[in-house]
mmCIF file of C-alpha atoms in Angstrom:
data_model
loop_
_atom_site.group_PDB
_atom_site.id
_atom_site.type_symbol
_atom_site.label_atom_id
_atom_site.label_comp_id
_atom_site.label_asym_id
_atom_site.label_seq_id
_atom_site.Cartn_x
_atom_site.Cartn_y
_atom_site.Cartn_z
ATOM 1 C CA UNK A 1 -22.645 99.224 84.972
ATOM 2 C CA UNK A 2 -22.997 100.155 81.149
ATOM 3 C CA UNK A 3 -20.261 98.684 78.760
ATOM 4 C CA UNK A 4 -18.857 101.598 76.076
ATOM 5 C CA UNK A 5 -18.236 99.773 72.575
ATOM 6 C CA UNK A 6 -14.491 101.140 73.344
ATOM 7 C CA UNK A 7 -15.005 98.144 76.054
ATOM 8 C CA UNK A 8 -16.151 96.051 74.029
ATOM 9 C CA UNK A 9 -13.553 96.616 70.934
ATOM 10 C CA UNK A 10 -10.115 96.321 73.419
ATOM 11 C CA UNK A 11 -11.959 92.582 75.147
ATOM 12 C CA UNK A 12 -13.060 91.361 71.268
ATOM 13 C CA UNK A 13 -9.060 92.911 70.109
ATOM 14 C CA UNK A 14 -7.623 90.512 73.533
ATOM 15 C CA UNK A 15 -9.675 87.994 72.919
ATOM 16 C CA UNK A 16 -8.578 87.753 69.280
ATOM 17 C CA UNK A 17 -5.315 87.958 69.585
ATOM 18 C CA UNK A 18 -5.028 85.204 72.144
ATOM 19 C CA UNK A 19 -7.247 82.809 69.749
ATOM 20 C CA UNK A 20 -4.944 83.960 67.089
ATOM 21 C CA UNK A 21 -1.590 83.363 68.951
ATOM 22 C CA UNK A 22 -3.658 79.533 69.642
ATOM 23 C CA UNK A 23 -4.414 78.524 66.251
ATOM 24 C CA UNK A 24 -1.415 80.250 64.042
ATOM 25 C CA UNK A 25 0.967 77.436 63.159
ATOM 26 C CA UNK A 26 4.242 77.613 64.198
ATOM 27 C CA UNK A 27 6.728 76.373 62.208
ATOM 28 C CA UNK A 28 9.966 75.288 64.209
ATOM 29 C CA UNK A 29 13.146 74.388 63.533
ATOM 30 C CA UNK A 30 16.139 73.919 65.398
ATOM 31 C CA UNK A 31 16.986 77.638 64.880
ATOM 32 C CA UNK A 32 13.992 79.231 63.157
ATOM 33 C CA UNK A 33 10.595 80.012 64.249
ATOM 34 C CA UNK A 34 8.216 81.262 62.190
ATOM 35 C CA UNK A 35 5.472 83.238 63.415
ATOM 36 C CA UNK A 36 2.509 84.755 60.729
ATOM 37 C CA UNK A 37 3.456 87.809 59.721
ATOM 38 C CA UNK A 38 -0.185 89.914 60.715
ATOM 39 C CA UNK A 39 0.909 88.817 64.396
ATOM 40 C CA UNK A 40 4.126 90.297 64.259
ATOM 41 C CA UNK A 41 2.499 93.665 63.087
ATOM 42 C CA UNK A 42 -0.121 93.613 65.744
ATOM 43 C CA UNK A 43 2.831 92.773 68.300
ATOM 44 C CA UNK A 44 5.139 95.903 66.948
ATOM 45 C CA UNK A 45 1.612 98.138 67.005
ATOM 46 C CA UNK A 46 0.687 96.889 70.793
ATOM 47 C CA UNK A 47 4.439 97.555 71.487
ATOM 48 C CA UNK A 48 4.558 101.044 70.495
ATOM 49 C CA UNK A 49 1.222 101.877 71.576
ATOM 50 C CA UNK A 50 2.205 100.395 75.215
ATOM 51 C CA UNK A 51 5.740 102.909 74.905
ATOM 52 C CA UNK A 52 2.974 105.937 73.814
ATOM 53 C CA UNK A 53 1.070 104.890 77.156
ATOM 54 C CA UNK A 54 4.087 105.118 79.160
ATOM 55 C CA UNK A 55 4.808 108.450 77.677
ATOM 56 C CA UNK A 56 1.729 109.995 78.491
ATOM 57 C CA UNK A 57 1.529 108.573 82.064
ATOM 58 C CA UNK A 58 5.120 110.251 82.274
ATOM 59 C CA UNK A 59 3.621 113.531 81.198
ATOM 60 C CA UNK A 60 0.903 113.250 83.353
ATOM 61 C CA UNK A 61 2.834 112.787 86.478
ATOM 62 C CA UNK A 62 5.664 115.423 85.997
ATOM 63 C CA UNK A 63 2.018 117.943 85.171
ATOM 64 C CA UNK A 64 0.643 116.455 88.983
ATOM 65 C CA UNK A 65 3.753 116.759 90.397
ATOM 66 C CA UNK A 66 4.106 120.695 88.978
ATOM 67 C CA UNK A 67 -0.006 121.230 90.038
ATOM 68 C CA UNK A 68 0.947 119.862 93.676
ATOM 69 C CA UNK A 69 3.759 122.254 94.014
ATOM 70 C CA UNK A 70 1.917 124.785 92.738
ATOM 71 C CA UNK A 71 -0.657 124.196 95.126
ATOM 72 C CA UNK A 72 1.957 124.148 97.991
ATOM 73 C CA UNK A 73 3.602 127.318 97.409
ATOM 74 C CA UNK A 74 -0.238 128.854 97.237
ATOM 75 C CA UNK A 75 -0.923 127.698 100.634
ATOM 76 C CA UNK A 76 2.291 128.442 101.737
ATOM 77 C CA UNK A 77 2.018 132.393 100.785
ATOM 78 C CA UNK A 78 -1.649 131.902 102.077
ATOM 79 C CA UNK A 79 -0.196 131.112 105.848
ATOM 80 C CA UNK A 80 2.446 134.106 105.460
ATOM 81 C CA UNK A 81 -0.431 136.452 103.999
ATOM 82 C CA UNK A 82 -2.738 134.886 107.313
ATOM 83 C CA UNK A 83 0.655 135.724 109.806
ATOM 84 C CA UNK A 84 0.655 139.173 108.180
ATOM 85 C CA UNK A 85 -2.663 140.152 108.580
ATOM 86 C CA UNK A 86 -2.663 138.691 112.555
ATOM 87 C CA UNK A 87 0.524 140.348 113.281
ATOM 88 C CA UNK A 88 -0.496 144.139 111.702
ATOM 89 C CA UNK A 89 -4.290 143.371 113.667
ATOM 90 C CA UNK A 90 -2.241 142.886 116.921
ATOM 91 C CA UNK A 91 0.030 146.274 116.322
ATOM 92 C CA UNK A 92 -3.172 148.294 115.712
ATOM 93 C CA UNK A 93 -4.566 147.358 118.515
ATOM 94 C CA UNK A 94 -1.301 147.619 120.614
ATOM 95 C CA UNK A 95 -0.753 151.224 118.787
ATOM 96 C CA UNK A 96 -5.094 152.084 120.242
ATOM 97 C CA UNK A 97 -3.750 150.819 123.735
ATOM 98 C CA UNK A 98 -1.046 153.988 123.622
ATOM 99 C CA UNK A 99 -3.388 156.566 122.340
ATOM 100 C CA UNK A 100 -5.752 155.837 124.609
ATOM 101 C CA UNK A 101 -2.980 155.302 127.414
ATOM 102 C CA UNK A 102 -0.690 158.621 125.840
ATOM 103 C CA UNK A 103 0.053 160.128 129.397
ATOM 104 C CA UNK A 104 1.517 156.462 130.992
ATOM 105 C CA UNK A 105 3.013 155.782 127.327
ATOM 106 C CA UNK A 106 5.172 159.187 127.491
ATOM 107 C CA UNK A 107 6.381 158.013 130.908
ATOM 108 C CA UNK A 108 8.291 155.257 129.495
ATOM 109 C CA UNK A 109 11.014 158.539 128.526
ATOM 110 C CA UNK A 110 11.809 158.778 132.247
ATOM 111 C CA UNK A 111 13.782 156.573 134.463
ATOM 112 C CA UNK A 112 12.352 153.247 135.516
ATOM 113 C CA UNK A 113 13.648 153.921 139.379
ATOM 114 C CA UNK A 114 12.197 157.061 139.374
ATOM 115 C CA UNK A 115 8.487 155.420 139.026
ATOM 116 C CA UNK A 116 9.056 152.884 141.824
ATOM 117 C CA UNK A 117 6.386 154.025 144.359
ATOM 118 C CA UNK A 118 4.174 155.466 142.516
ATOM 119 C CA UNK A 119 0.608 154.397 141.564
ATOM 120 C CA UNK A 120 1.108 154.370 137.677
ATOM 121 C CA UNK A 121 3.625 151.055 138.000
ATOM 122 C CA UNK A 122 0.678 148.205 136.845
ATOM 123 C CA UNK A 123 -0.212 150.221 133.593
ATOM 124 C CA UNK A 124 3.721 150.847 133.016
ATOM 125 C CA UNK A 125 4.413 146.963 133.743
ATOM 126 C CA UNK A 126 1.274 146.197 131.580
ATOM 127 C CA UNK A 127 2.190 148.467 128.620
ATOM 128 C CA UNK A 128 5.731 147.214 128.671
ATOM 129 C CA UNK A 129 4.232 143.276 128.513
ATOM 130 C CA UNK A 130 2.559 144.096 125.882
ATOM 131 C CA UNK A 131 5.226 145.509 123.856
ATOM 132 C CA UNK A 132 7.231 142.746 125.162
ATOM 133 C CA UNK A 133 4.777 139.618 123.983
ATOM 134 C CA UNK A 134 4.301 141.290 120.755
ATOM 135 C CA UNK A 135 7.965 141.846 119.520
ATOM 136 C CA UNK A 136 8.652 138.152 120.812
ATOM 137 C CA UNK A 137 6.085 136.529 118.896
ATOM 138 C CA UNK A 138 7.683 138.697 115.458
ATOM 139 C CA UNK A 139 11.041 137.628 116.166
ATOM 140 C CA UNK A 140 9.127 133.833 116.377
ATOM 141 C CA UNK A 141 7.682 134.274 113.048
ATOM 142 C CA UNK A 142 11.655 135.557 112.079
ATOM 143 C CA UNK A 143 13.630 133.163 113.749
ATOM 144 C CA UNK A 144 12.189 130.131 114.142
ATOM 145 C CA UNK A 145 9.636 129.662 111.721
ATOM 146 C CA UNK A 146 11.441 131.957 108.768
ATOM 147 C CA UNK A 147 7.781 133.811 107.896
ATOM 148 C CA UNK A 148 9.069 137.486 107.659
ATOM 149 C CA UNK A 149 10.648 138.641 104.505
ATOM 150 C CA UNK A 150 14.449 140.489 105.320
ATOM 151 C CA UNK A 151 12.802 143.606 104.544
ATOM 152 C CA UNK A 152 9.668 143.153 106.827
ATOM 153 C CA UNK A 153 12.570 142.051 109.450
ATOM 154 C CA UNK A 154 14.240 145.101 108.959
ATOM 155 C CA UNK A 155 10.719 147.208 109.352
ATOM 156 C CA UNK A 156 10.268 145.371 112.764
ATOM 157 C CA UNK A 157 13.513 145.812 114.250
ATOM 158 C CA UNK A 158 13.158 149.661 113.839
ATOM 159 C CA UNK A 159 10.025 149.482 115.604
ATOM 160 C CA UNK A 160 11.973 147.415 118.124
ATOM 161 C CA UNK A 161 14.656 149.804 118.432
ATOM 162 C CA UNK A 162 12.377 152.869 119.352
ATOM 163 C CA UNK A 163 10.190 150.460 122.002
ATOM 164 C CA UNK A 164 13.571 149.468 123.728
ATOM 165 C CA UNK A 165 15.192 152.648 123.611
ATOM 166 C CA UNK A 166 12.897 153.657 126.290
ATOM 167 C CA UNK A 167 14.717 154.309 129.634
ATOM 168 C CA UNK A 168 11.569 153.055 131.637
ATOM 169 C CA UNK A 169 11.438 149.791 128.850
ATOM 170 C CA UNK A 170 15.190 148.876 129.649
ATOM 171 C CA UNK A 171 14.838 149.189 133.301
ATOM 172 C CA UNK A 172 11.599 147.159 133.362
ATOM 173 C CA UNK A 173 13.082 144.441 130.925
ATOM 174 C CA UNK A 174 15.886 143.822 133.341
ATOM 175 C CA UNK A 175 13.533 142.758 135.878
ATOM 176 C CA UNK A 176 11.176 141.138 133.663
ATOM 177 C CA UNK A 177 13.644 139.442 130.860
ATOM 178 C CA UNK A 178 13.522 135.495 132.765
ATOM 179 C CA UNK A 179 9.903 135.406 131.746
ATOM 180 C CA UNK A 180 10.397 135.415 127.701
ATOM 181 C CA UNK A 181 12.592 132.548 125.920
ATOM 182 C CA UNK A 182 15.919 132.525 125.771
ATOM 183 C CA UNK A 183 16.698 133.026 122.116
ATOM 184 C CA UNK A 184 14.385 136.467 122.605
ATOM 185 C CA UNK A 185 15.839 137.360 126.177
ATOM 186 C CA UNK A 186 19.641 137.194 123.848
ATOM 187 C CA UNK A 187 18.144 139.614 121.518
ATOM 188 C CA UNK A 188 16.712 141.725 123.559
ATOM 189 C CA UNK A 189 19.947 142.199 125.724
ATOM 190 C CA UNK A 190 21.524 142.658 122.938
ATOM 191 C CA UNK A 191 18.809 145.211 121.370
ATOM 192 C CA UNK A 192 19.563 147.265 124.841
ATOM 193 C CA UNK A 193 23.503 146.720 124.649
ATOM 194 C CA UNK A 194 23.586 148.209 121.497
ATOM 195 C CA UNK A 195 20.823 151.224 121.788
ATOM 196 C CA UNK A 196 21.772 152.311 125.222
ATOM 197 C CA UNK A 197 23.159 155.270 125.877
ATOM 198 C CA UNK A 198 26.611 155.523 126.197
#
């Protein structure tokens, strides 16, 4: 390990002192004591240069503390940026499902009795679980982990509206609904309360 001569100066200014402090004479009284004067003006210089220290080791705290928060909120809008991206990934590919399913998708309009022995039930049922998943895990990201913005919440909801206001969606959620939790299966009944048809 090299020694800096800035080493070297603060052990040789220590070591100083304390020889100083050991030969100075002190000159008591009963209620006097006399102390050289070049000690007390190395005293009142150590003093105010330890108060500078604990100044700047103030400042440079309160800048770590602002750096670290800084940092936080960056990874914070990193994770919402990350949700974002996964959740508009998993509605493209949802939105490819019903292009490429169109004819089953425009049979959520009908009736969900009216499809009950026919052959075109599983990709119905699976369509609709989609849909289902999907919308539960954005009103996750809403509810519980407070990720979506008010007016992303509001964008969502509309897309939930026109999903549930499907006939064939309300019939099949009514028969589905136990399988999702229960905070979603409230909303939901409460999305198809409020958008069915009088």
């Amino acid at each position: 390990m090299k020694w800096s001569s800035s080493m070297f100066l603060a052990i040789g200014l220590v070591i100083g002192l304390s020889m100083g402090l050991m030969l100075t004479p002190s000159i008591a009284s009963e209620n006097d004591v006399k102390v050289a004067m070049w000690l007390e003006v190395v005293h009142r210089v150590c003093t105010s240069v330890g108060g500078l220290g604990t100044f700047v080791a103030l400042i440079i705290v309160l800048a770590q503390f602002y750096l670290l928060r800084t940092q936080s909120e960056l990874v914070q809008k990193n994770i919402v940026a990350s949700m974002d991206g996964q959740l508009y990934a998993r509605l493209d590919s949802f939105n490819r499902f019903i292009v490429e399913h169109h004819k089953e998708y425009a049979l959520l309009d009908e009736p969900f009795e009216q499809h009950a022995l026919q052959g075109d039930r599983p990709q119905l049922h699976h369509l609709c679980d989609m849909g289902f998943t999907f919308y539960e895990e954005i009103y996750k990201h809403h509810v519980r982990y407070k990720l979506l913005e008010t007016e992303d919440w509001e964008e969502w909801q509309q897309n939930m509206d026109h999903f549930f206001s499907k006939p064939y969606v309300q019939g099949y959620w009514n028969t589905v609904a136990g399988r999702y939790a229960r905070s979603f299966q409230t909303f939901a009944n409460d999305l198809v309360a409020r958008i069915a048809p009088k």
